Each structure stands twice: as C-alpha cells, then as structure tokens.
mmCIF file of C-alpha atoms in Angstrom:
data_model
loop_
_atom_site.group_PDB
_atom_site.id
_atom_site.type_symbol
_atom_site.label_atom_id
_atom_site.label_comp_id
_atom_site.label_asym_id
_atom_site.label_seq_id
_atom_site.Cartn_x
_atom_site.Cartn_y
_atom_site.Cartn_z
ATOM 1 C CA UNK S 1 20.719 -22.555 4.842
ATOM 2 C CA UNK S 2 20.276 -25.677 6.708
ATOM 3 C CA UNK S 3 21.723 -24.270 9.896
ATOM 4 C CA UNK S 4 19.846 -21.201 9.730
ATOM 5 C CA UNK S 5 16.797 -23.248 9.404
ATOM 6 C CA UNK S 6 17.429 -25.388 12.477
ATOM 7 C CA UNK S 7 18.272 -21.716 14.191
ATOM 8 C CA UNK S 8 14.966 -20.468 13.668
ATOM 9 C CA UNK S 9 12.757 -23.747 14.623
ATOM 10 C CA UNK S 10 14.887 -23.713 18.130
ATOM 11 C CA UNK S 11 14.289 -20.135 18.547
ATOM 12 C CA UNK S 12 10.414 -20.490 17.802
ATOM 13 C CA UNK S 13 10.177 -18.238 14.537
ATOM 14 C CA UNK S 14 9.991 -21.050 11.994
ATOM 15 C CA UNK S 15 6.960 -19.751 9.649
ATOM 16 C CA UNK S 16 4.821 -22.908 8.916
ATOM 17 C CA UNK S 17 2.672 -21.842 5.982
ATOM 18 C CA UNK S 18 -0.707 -22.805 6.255
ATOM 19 C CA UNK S 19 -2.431 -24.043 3.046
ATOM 20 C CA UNK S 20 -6.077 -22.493 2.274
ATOM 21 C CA UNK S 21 -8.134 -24.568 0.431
ATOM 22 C CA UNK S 22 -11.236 -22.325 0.432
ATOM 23 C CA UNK S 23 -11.927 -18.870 -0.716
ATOM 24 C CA UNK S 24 -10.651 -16.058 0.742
ATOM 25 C CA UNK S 25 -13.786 -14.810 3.480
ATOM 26 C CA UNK S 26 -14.274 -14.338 7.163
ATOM 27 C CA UNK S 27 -14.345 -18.143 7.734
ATOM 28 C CA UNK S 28 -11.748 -20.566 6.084
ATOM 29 C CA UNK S 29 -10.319 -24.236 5.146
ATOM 30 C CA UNK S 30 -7.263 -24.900 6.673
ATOM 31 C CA UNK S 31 -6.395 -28.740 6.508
ATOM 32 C CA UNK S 32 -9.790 -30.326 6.540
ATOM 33 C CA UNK S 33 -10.795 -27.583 9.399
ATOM 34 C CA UNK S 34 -13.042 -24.362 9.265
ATOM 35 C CA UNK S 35 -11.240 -21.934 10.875
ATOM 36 C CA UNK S 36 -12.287 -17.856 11.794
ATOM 37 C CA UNK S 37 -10.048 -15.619 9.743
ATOM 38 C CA UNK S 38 -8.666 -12.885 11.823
ATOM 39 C CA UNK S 39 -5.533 -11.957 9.853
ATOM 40 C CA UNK S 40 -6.204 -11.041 6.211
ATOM 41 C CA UNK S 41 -5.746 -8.091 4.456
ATOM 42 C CA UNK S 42 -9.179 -8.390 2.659
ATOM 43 C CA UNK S 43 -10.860 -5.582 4.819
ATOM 44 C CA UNK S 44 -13.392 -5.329 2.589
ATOM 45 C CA UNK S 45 -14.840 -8.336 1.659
ATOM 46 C CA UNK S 46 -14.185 -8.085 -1.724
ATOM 47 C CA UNK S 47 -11.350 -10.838 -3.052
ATOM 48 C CA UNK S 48 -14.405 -13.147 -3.317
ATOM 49 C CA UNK S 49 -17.027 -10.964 -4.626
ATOM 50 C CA UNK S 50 -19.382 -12.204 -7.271
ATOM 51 C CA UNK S 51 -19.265 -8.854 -9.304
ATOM 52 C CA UNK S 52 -15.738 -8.886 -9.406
ATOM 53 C CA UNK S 53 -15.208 -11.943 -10.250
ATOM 54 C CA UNK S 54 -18.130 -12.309 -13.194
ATOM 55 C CA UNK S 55 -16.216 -8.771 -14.488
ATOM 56 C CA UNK S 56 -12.805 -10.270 -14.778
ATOM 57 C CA UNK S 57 -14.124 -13.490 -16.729
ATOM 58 C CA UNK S 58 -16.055 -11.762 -18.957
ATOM 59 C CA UNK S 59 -12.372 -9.380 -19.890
ATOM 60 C CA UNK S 60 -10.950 -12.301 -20.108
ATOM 61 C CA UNK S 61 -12.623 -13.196 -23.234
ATOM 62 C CA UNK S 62 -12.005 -10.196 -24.756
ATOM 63 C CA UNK S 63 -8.616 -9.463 -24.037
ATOM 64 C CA UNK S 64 -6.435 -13.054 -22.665
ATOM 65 C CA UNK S 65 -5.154 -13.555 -19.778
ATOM 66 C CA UNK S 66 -1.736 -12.566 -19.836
ATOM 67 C CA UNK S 67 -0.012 -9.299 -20.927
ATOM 68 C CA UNK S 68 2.741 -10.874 -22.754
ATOM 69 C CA UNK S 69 5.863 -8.326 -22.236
ATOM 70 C CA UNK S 70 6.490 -5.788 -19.480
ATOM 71 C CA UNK S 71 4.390 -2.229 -19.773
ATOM 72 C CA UNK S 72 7.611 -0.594 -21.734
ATOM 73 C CA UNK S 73 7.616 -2.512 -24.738
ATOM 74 C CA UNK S 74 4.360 -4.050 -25.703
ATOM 75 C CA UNK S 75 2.885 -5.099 -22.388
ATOM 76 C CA UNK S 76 0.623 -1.886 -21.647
ATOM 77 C CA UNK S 77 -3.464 -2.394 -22.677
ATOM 78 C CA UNK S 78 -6.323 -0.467 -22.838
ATOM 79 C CA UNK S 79 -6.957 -1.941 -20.031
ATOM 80 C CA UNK S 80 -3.947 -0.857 -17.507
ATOM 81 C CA UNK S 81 -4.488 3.047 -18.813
ATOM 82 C CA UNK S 82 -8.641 2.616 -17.824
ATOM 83 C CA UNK S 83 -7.252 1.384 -13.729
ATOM 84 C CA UNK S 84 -4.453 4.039 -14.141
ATOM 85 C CA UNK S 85 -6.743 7.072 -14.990
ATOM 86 C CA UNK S 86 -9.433 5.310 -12.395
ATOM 87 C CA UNK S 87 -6.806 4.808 -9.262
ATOM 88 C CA UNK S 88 -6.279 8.756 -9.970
ATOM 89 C CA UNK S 89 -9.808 9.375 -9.777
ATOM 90 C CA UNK S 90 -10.340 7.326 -6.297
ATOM 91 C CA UNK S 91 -7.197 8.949 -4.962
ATOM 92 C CA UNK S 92 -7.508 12.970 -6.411
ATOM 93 C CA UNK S 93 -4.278 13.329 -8.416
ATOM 94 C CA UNK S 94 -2.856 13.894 -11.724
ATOM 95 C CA UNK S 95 -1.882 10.182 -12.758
ATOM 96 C CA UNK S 96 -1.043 6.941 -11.175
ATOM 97 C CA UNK S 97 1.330 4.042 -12.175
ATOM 98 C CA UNK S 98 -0.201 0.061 -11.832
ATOM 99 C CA UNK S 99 2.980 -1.577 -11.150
ATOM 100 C CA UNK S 100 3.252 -5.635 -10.046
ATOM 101 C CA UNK S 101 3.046 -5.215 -5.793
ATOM 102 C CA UNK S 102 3.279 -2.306 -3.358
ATOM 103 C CA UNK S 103 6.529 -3.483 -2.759
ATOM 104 C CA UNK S 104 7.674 -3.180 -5.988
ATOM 105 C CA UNK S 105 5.687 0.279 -5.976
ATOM 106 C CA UNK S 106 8.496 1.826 -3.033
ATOM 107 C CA UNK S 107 10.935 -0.503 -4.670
ATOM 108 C CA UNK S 108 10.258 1.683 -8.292
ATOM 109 C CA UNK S 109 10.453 4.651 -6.328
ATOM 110 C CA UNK S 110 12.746 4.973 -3.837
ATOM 111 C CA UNK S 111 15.937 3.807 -5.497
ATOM 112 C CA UNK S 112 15.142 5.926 -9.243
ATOM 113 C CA UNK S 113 14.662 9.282 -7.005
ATOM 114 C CA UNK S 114 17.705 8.548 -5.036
ATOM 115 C CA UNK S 115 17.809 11.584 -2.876
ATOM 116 C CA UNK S 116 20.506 13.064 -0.826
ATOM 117 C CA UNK S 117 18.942 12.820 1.964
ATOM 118 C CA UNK S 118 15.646 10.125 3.211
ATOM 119 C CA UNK S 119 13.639 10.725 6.839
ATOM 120 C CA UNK S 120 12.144 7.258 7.363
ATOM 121 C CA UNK S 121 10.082 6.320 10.426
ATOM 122 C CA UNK S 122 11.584 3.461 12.178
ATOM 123 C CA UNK S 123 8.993 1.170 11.914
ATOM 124 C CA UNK S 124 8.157 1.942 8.112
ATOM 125 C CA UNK S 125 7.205 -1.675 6.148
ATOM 126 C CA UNK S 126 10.063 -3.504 4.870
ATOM 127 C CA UNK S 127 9.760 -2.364 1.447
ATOM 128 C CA UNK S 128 10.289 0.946 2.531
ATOM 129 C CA UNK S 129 13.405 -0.198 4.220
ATOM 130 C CA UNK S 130 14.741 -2.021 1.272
ATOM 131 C CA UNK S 131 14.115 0.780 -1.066
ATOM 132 C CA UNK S 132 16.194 2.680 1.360
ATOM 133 C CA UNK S 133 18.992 0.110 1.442
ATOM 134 C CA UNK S 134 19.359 0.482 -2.763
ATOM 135 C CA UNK S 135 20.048 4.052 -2.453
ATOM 136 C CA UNK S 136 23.188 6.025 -1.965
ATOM 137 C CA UNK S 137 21.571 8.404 0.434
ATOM 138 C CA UNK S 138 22.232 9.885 3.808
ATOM 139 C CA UNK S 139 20.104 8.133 5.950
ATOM 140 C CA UNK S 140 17.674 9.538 9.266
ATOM 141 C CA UNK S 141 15.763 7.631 11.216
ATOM 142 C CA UNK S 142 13.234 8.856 13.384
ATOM 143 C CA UNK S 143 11.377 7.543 16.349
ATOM 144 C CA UNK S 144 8.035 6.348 15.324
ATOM 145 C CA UNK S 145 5.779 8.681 14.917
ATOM 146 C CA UNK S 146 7.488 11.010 17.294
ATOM 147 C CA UNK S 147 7.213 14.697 15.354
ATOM 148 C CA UNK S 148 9.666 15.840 17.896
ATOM 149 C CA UNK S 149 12.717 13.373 16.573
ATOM 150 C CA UNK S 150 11.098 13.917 12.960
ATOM 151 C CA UNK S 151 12.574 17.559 13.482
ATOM 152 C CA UNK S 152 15.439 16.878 15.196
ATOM 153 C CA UNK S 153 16.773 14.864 12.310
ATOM 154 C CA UNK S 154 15.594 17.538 9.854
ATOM 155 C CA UNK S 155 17.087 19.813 11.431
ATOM 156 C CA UNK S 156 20.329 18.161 11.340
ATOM 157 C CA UNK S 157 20.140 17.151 7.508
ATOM 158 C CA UNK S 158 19.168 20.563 6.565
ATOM 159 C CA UNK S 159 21.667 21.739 4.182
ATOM 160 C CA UNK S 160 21.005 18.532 2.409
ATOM 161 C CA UNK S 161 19.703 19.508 -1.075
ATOM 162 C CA UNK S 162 17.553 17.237 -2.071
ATOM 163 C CA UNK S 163 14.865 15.538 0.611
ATOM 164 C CA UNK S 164 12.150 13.334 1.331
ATOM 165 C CA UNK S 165 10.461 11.832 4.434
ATOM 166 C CA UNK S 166 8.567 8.700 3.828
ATOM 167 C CA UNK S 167 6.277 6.967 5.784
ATOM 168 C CA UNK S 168 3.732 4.460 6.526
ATOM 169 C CA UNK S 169 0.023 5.572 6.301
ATOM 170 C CA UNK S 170 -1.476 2.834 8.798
ATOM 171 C CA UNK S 171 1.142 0.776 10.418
ATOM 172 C CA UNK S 172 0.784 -2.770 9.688
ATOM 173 C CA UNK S 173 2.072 -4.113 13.056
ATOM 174 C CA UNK S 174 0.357 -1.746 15.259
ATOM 175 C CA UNK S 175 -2.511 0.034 13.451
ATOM 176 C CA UNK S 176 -1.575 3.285 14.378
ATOM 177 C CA UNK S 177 -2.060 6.151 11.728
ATOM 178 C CA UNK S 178 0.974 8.499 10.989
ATOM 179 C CA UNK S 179 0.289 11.914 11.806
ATOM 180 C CA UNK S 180 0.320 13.262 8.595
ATOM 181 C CA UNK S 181 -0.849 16.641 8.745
ATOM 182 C CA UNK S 182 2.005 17.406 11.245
ATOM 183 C CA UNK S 183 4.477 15.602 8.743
ATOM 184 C CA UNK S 184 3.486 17.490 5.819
ATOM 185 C CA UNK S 185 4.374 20.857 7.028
ATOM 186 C CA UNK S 186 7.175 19.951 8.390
ATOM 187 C CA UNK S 187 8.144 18.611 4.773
ATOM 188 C CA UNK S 188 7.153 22.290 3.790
ATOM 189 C CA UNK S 189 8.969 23.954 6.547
ATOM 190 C CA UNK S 190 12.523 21.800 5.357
ATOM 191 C CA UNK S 191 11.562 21.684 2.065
ATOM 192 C CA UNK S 192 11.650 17.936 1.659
ATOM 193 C CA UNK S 193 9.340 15.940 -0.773
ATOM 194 C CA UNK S 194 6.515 13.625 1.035
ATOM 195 C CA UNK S 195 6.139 10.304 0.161
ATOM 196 C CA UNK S 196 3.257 7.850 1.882
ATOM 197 C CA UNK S 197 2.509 4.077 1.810
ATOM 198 C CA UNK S 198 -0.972 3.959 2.111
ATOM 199 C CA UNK S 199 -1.172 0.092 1.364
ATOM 200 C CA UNK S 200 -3.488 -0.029 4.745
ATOM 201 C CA UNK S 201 -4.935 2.890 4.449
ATOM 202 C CA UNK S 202 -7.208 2.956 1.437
ATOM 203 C CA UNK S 203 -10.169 1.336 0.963
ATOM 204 C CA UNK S 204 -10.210 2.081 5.653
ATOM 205 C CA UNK S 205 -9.625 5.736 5.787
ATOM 206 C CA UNK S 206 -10.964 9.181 3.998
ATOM 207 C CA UNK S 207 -14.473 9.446 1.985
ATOM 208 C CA UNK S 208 -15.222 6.112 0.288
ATOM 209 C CA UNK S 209 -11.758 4.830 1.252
ATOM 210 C CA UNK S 210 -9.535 7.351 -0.608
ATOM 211 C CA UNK S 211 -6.921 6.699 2.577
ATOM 212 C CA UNK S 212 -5.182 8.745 4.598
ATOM 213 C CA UNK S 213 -4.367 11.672 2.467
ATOM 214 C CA UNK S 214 -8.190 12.252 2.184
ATOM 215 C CA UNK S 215 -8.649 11.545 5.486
ATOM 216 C CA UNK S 216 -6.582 14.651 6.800
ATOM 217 C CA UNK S 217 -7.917 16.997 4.477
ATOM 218 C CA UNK S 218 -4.870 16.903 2.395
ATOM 219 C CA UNK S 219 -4.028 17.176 -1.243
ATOM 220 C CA UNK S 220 -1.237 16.095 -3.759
ATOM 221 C CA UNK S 221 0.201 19.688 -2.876
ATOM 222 C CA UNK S 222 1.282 18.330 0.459
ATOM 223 C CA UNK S 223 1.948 14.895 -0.324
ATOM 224 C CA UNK S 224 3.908 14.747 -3.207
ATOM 225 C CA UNK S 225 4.291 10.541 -3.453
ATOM 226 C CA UNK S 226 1.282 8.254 -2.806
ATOM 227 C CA UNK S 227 2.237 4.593 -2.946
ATOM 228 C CA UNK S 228 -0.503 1.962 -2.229
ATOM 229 C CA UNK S 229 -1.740 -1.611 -2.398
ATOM 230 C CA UNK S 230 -4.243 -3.571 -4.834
ATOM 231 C CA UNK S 231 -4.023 -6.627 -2.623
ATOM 232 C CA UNK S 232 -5.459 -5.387 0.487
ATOM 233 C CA UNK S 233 -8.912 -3.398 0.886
ATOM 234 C CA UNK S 234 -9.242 -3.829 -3.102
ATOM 235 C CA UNK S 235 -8.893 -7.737 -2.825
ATOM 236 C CA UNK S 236 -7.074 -8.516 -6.012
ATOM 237 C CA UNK S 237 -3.059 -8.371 -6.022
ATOM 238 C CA UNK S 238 -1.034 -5.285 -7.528
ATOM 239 C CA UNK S 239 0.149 -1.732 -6.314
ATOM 240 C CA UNK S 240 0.394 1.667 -7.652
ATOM 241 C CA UNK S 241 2.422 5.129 -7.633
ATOM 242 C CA UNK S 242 0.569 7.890 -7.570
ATOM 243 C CA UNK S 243 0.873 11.762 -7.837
ATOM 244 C CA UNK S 244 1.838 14.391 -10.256
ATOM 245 C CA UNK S 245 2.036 13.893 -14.390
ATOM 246 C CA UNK S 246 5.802 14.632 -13.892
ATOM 247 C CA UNK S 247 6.200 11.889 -11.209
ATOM 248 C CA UNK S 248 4.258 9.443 -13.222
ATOM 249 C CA UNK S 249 6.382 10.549 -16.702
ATOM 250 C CA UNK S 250 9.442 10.383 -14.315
ATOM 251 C CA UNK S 251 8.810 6.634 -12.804
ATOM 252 C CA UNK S 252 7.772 5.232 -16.446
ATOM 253 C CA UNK S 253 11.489 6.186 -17.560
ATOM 254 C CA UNK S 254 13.787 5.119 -14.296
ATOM 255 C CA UNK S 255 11.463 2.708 -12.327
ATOM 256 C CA UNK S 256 13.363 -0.442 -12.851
ATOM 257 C CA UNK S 257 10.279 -2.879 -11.682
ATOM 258 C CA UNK S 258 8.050 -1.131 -14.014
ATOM 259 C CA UNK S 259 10.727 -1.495 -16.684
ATOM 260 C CA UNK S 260 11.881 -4.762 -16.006
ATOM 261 C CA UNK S 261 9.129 -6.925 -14.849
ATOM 262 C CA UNK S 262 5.703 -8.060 -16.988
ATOM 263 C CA UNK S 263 2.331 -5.755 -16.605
ATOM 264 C CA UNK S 264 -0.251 -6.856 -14.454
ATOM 265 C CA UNK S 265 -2.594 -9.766 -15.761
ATOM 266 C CA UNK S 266 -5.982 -9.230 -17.471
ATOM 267 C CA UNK S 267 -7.907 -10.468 -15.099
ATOM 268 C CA UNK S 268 -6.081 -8.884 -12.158
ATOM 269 C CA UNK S 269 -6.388 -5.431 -13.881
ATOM 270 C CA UNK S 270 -10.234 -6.153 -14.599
ATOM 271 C CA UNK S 271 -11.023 -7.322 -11.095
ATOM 272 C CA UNK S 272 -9.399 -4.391 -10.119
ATOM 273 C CA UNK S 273 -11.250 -1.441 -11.965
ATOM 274 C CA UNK S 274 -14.957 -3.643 -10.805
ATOM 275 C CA UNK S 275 -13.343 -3.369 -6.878
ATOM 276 C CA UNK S 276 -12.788 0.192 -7.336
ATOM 277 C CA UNK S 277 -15.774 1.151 -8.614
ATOM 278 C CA UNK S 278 -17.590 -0.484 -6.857
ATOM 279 C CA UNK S 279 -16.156 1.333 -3.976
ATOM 280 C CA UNK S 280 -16.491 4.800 -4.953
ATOM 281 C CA UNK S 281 -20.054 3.972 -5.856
ATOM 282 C CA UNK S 282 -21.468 2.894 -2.397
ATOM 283 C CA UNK S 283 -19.287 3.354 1.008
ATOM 284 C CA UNK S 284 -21.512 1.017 2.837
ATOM 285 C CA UNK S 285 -18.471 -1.802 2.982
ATOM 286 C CA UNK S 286 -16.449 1.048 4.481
ATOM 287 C CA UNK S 287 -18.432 1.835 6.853
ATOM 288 C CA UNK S 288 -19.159 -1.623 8.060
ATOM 289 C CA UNK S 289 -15.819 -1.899 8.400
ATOM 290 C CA UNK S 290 -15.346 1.028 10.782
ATOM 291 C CA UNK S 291 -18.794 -0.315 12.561
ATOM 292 C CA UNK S 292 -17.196 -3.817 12.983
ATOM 293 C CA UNK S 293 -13.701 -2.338 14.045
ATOM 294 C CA UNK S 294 -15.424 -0.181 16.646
ATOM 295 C CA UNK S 295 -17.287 -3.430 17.808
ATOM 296 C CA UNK S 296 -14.456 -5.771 18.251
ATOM 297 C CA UNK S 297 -12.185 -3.765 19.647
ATOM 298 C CA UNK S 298 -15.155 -2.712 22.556
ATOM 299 C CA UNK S 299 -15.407 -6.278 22.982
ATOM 300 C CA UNK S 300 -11.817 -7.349 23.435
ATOM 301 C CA UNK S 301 -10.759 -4.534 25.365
ATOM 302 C CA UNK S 302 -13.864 -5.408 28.002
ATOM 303 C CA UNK S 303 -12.295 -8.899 28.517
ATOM 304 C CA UNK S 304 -9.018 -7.819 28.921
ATOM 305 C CA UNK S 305 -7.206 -7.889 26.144
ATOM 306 C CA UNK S 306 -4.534 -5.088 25.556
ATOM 307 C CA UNK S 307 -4.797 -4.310 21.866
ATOM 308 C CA UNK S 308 -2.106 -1.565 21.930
ATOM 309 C CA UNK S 309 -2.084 1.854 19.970
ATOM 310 C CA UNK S 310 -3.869 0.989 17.031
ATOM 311 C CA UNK S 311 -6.495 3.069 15.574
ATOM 312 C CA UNK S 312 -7.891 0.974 12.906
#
C-alpha cells in the first residue's frame, strides 16, 4: 500500500481530500478560506434548504433516527414505502426500490439479473462497471455513444438469450446525454432489456426533472430499468431502482445490498420525500438551472475555454 501510495503522489494523482467546514452551497469553507464551488453534485440547491431540513427534524421526533435492521427483516417504515410510492410518482412507473447509494442501486441490480449477455457503453460510471465485473456474463463494449458499434456488438451477441444494454443517462465526466431514443429501439429490435443510470439526469432533464426517460418522450415500456441518485439534484444521500412491480418484487428477493445492508436513515428518507416534492410542485429550480447552465457555458466558451461535448 505504501508503494502504491508513493506511485501515485510521483505520478500527480494523489487525491488530497479537502475538508468542508460550511454547508453545502455555491460558496464554501475550505481551511479558513471561502472558496466558489464549481464541482458539486447539488444542482439544485437543495442539500441546504430550510424546508428540507425543518421536515426531517420534525420526523425525527416521531420516528428516531435510525432504522435499526436492514429493509428485509424489520428495517422497512412507513416512511421508506411513502419515498418508494413517491420516487414512482416523480419518475412514471409501477414501483421503485430506496436502496443505500446509486452504486449500490447497479450493484443490486446488475449482479441478481445476471444475464447472458450485457452491452455497456465504455465510459458507463464505475458502478456500472463493477456490477458488470460480479457477473458471469458475456461481455460487449461499445464505443461511447456510438449507435453504430452499439449494433455491431448486438449484432454479434445475437443468439444470446437473455440481454441487456445499460447505460449512463448524463455522463458524469463529459456531460453528454446518451441517445436514448436510438438505444431503446435498438433494445426492441435485439430484444434486449434497457437499463439507465440516471443519477445526473433527474432533477436536470424531462418536466420538473423526471430525467432523461421523460425527457425523450419515453416510457417504462422502453426502458425497462431506471436506476438513479438521491445524493445529487435531490441533495440528501441514497439511490433507487425503479420500474415494473415484477422488477421491484424481483430485486427485494435477490438484491444482495438491499438484503444485506441497513435501510436508509429517518432523516435521510424524510429530507428526501420534502426534496421531491418540492420539486414536482414548482420547476422554477430546474429551470434556473438550465438558465444558469446556458449562461456559463456562453461565458466560458467566449473566453476561450473548450468545454467539450457536454450538454448539460
């Protein structure tokens, strides 16, 4: 460990973490300095937001703080079925699934469906890839976003039986959106279940935020899997698996994180339903968002920055 350490300092990719000692907002306290925040997840404003936070205290006397025991046993309250049957709500399907983290969400999934056969874009998050890496399946891996070598590789794992193509919603690293529409019927055309991480895409894209299944018009009847985040847009910590009754049924028998790790806190689950709501009832944070986006990225781009592909 040590000499792997010493690698990474001489090769500049030591990761110094930086200490906050502030709340989470545009501007923060790093070390006795105020510093401009240009690299949280908290798109929305709303990890510090006084409603949130006055609804979580006041669950908090009412139901504890902790959970006590993971969701299978004795760990599942009122409380997590209320953000379940509201996370459905905000993103059109039959059920959803609170689990601990979006990575634990692809982590649930990925490994307890075990297909014969995954199509995973190339520069799909890390969870993605590790829930790959804990199957037994035949693995393709297509150029990003290239619908062309999305094709090619379905063509060539064709007479696998069962199929699904996975991939990013926004791309963290780049901001690019994945063409989803295109994806979805070729997932159709090879008969291969769809499965998206939208951790970065709701609460950015489709009415009110629902992310990028909303945003292309589409439906849980061409996206069969919709994985997302509580941590980003939402502002509180968490992740979810959403989609049909049967997946949902299906995940609360064989996903081992949602087996095999303690339920979300109280006040992470109440902080939660507030975000949400508050999100389907007025879009205006979304749209300030999109207004700000739009405004920064004029501005950089005019002083020369190159910014890349990214779309959001």
């Amino acid at each position: 460990m040590e000499k792997e350490i010493e690698r990474l300092r001489e090769i500049g990719l030591y990761n110094k973490i930086k200490t906050i000692d502030t709340p989470q907002g545009a501007w923060l306290g790093i070390e006795g300095k105020k510093v401009l925040n240009m690299c949280s997840n908290n798109y929305l404003g709303l990890a510090n937001h006084p409603e949130i936070i006055n609804h979580a205290k006041n669950i908090m006397d009412e139901f504890g703080v902790g959970p006590g025991a993971v969701r299978s046993i004795a760990g599942t309250m009122t409380l997590h079925k209320e953000l379940e049957r509201l996370i459905a709500k905000f993103k059109n399907v039959e059920g959803a699934l609170a689990v601990q983290s979006c990575f634990m969400a692809n982590q649930a999934v990925i490994p307890s469906i075990n297909p014969d056969a995954i199509f995973t874009d190339e520069l799909n998050h890390a969870s993605i890839i590790d829930g790959v890496r804990l199957t037994k399946s035949k693995r393709f891996i297509y150029e990003h976003n290239n619908m062309k070598s999305l094709q090619e590789k379905l063509e060539e794992g064709k007479n696998f039986e069962n199929k699904i193509i996975i991939t990013d919603g926004v791309f963290s690293m780049d901001g690019d959106i994945a063409k989803l529409d295109e994806i979805s019927k070729l997932a159709e055309e090879y008969e291969a279940l769809l499965m998206v991480d939208d951790a970065h895409g709701e609460g950015v894209l489709g009415d009110h935020g629902r992310g990028i299944v909303n945003h292309f018009g589409l439906s849980d009847k061409e996206v069969d899997i919709d994985i997302g985040s509580l941590s980003k847009a939402v502002g509180v910590v968490g992740g979810y698996i959403a989609g049909s009754n049967t997946l949902i049924d299906y995940m609360q028998q064989k996903g081992r994180p949602y087996l095999f790790s303690s339920a979300l806190t109280v006040p992470d689950v109440a902080a939660t339903i507030a975000a949400i709501n508050l999100i389907l009832r007025d879009d205006s944070l979304v749209k300030k968002l999109w207004e700000n986006t739009e405004y920064f990225q004029k501005a950089v781009r005019e002083i020369g920055f190159d910014i890349g592909r990214t779309q959001t």
